[in-house]
mmCIF file of C-alpha atoms in Angstrom:
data_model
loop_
_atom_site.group_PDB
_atom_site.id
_atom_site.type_symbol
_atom_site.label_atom_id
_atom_site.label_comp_id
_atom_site.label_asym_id
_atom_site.label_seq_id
_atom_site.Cartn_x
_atom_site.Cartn_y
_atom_site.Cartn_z
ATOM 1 C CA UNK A 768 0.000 0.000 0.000
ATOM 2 C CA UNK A 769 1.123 3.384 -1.166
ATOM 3 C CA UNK A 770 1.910 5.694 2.004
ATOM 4 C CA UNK A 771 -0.250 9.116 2.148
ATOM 5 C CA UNK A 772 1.869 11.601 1.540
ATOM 6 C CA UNK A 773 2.497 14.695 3.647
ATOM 7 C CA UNK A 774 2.624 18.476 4.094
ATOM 8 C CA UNK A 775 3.241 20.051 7.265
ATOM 9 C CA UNK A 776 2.734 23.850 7.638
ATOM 10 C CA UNK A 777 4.869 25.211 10.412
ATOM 11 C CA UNK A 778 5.351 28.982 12.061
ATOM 12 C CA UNK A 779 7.744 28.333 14.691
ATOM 13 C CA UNK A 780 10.487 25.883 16.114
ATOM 14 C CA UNK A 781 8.255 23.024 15.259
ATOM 15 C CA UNK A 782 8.483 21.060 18.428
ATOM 16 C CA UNK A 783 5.019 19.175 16.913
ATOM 17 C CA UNK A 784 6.905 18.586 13.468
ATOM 18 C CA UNK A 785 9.156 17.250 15.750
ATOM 19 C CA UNK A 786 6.744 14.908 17.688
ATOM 20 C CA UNK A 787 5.610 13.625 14.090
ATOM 21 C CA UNK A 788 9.166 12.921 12.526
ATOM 22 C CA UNK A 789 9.861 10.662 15.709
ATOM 23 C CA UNK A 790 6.934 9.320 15.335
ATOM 24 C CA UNK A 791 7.258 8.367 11.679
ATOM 25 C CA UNK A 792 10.752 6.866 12.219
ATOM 26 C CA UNK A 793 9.466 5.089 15.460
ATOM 27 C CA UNK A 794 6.894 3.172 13.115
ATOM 28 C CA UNK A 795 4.253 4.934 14.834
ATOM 29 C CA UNK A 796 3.498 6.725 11.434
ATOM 30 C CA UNK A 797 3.529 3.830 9.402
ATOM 31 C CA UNK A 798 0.793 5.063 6.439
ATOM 32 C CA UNK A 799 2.103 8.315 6.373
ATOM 33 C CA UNK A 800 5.021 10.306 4.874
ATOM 34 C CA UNK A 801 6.275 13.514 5.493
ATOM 35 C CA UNK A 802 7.556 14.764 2.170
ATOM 36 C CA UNK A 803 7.414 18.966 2.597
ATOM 37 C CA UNK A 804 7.820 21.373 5.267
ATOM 38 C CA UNK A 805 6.302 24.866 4.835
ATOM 39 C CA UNK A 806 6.593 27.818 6.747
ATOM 40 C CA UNK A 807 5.310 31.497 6.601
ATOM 41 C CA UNK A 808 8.079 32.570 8.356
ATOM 42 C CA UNK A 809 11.941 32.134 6.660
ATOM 43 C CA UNK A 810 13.335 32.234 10.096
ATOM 44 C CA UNK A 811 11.472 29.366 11.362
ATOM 45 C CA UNK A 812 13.800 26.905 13.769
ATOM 46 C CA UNK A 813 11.107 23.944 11.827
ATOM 47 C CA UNK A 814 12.712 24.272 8.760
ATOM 48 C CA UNK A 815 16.031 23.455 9.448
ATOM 49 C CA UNK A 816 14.682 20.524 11.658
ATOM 50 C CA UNK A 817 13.004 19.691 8.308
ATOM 51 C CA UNK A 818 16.452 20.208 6.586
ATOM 52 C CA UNK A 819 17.820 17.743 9.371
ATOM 53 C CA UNK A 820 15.628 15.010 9.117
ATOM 54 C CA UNK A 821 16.308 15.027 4.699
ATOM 55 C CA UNK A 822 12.244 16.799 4.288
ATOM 56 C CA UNK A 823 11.959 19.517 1.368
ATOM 57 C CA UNK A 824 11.367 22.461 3.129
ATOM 58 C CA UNK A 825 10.139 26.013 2.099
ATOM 59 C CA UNK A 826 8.912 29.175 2.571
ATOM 60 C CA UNK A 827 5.512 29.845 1.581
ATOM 61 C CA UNK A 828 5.310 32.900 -0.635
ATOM 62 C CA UNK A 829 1.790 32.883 -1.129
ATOM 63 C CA UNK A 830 -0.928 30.742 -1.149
ATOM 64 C CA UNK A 831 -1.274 30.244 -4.475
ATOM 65 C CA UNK A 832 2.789 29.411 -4.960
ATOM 66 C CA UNK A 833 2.181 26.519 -1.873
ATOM 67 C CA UNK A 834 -0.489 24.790 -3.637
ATOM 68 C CA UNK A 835 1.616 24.519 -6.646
ATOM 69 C CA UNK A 836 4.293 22.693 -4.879
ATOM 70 C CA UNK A 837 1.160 20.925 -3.059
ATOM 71 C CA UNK A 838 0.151 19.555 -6.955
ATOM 72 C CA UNK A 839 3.648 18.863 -7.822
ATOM 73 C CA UNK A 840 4.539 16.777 -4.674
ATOM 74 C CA UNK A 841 1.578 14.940 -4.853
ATOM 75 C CA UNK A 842 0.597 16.368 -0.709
ATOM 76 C CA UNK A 843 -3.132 14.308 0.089
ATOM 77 C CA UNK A 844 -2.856 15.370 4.027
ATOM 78 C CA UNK A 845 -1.891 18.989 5.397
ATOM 79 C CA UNK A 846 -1.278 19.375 8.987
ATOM 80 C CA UNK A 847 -1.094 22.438 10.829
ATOM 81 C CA UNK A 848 1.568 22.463 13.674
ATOM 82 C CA UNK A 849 1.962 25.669 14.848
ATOM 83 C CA UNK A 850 0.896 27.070 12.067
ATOM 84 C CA UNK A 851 -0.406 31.145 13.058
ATOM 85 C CA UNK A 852 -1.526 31.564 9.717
ATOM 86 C CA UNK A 853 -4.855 31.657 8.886
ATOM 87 C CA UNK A 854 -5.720 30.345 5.560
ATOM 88 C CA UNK A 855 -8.238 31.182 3.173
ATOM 89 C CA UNK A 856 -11.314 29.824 2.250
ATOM 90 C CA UNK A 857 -9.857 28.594 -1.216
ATOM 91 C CA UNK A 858 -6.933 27.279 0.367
ATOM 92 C CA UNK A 859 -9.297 25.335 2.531
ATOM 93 C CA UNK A 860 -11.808 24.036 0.425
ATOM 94 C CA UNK A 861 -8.524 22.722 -2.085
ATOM 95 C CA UNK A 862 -8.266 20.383 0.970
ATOM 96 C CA UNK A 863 -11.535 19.613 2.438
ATOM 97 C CA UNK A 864 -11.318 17.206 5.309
ATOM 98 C CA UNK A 865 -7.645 16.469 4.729
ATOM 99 C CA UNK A 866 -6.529 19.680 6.922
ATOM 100 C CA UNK A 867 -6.023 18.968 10.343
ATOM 101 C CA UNK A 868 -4.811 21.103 13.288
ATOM 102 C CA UNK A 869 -3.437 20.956 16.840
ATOM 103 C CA UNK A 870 -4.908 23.219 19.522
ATOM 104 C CA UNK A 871 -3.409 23.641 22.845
ATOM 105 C CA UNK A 872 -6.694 23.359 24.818
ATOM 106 C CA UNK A 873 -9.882 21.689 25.137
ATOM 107 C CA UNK A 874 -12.175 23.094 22.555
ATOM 108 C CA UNK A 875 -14.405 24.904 22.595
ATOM 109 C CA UNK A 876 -12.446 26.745 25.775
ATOM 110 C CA UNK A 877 -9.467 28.907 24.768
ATOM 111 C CA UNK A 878 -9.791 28.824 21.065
ATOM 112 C CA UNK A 879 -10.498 30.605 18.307
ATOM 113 C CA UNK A 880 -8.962 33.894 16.900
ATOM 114 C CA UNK A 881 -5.802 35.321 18.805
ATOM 115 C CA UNK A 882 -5.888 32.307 20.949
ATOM 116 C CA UNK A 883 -2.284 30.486 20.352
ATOM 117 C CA UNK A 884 0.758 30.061 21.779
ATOM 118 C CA UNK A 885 1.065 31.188 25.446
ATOM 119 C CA UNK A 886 -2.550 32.730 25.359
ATOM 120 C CA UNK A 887 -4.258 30.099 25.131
ATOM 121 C CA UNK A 888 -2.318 28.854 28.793
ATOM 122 C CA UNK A 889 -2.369 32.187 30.310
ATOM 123 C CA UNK A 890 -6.319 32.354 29.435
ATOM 124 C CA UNK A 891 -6.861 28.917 30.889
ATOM 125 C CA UNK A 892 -4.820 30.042 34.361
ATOM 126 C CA UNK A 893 -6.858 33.516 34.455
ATOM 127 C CA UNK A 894 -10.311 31.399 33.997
ATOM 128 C CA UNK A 895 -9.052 29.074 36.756
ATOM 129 C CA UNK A 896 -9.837 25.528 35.094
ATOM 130 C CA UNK A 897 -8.890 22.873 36.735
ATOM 131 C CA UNK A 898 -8.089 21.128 33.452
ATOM 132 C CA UNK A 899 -6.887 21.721 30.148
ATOM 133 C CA UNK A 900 -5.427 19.707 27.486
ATOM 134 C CA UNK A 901 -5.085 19.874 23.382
ATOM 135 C CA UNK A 902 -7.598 18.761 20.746
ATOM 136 C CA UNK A 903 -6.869 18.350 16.847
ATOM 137 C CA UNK A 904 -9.231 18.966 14.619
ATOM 138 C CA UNK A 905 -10.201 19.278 11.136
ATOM 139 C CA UNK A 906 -9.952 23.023 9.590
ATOM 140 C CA UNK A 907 -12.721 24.927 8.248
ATOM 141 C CA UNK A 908 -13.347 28.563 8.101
ATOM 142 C CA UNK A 909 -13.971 29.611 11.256
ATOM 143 C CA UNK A 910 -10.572 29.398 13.454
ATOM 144 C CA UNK A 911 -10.078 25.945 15.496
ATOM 145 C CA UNK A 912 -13.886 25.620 14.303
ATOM 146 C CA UNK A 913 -13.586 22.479 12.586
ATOM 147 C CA UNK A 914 -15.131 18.420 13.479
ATOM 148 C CA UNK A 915 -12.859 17.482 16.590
ATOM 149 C CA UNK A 916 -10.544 14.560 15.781
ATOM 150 C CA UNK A 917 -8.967 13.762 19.304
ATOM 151 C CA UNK A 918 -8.777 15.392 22.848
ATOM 152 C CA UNK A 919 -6.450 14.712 25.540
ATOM 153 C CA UNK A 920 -6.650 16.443 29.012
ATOM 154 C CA UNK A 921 -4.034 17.542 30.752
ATOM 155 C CA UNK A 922 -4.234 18.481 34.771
ATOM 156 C CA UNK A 923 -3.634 22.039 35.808
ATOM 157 C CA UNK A 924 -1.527 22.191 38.891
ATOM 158 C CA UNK A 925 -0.219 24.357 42.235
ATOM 159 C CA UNK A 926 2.175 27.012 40.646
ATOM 160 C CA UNK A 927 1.830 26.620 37.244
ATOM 161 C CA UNK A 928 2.706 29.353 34.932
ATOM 162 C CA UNK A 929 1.966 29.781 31.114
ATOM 163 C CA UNK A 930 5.424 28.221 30.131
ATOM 164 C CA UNK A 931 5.080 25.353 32.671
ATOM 165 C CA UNK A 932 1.591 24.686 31.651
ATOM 166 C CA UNK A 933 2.767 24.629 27.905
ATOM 167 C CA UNK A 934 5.118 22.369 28.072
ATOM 168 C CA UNK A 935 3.096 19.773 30.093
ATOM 169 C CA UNK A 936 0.291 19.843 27.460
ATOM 170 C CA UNK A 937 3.083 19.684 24.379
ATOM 171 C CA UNK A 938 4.312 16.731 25.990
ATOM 172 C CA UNK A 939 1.545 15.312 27.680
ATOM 173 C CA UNK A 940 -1.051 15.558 25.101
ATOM 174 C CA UNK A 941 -0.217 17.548 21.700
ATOM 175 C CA UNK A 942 2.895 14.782 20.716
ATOM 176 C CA UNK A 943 0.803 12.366 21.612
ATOM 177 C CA UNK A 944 -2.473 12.693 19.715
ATOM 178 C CA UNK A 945 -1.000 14.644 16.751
ATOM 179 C CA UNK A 946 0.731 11.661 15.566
ATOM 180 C CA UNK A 947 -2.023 9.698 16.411
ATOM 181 C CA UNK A 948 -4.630 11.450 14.463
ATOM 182 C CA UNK A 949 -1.623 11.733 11.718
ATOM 183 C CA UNK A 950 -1.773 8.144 11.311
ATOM 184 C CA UNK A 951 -5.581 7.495 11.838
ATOM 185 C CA UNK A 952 -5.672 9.962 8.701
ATOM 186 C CA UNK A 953 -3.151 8.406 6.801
ATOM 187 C CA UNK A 954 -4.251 5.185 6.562
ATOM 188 C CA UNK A 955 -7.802 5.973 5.725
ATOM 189 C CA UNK A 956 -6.701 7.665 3.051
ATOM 190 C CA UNK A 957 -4.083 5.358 1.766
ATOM 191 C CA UNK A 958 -6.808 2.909 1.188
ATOM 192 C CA UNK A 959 -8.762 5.094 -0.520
ATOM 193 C CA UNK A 960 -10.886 6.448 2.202
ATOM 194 C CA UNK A 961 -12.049 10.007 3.026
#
């Protein structure tokens, strides 16, 4: 069986691009295959983990441009990890129900426009949850709006601050249902599926 082959849009220092290459060498992503990188931002830390790990990576122009290189690398599944872009309604119809996303929380709380990053845990400590967590979802128009794929929660404890809370639900939850979901996703559509 042919392997679904994959895009992953990036921002940042792709700690979640990360989570998935690990998880593709592990044999945890066994459908899947991460053939491009892309990033709005040239100075991305991602890219050169892309460059690392032997991935085509680039910087995304325009919209337009990426879907070009989409078409010409043959990308069936796009996923979103740490992406602070948000993309048009073009962009996302190209790819209906192959786009998915990681949040850092438990939507609906903490989501939606502006909410990334370090927000989205400072919002959840100013609210007072108890818990939090990360959900990945499929992209539609409206911002982390999409069908939920996969939650995980993640305990809020004594003395945590923004960064502490972050990196609990990175490692707790977001690398560990991301590459789940990845290869849920990737086998359904290797055989076919939608």
């Amino acid at each position: 069986m042919l392997k679904t082959k994959i895009a992953v849009l990036v921002s940042g220092g792709g700690t979640n691009l990360q989570a998935l290459i690990d998880a593709e060498n592990s044999g945890l992503i066994k459908n899947g295959e991460i053939v491009l990188v892309a990033s709005n931002n040239p100075n991305a830390f991602a890219l050169q983990r892309a460059e690392d790990n032997g991935i085509k990576a680039v910087v995304m122009s325009s919209e337009e441009a990426l879907l070009q290189v989409f078409r010409e690398e043959g990308i069936e599944l796009v996923v979103l990890a740490g992406f602070l872009k948000i993309l048009s309604p073009a962009f996302i119809s190209a790819y209906e129900n192959r786009i998915i996303n990681i949040h850092p929380s438990l939507i609906p709380s903490f989501c939606g426009k502006g909410c990334y990053g370090l927000h989205v845990h400072e919002k959840a400590l100013e609210y007072g949850v108890k818990v939090t967590g990360a959900t990945v979802h499929y992209v539609n128009e409206i911002p982390d709006g999409g069908q939920i794929i996969a939650q995980k929660a993640v305990e809020i404890l004594e003395g945590d601050t923004p960064e502490t809370l972050q990196r609990r639900v990175m490692e707790q939850a977001e690398w560990v249902l991301l590459p789940k979901a990845v290869e849920e996703i990737s086998e359904k559509l290797a055989r076919g599926e939608r």
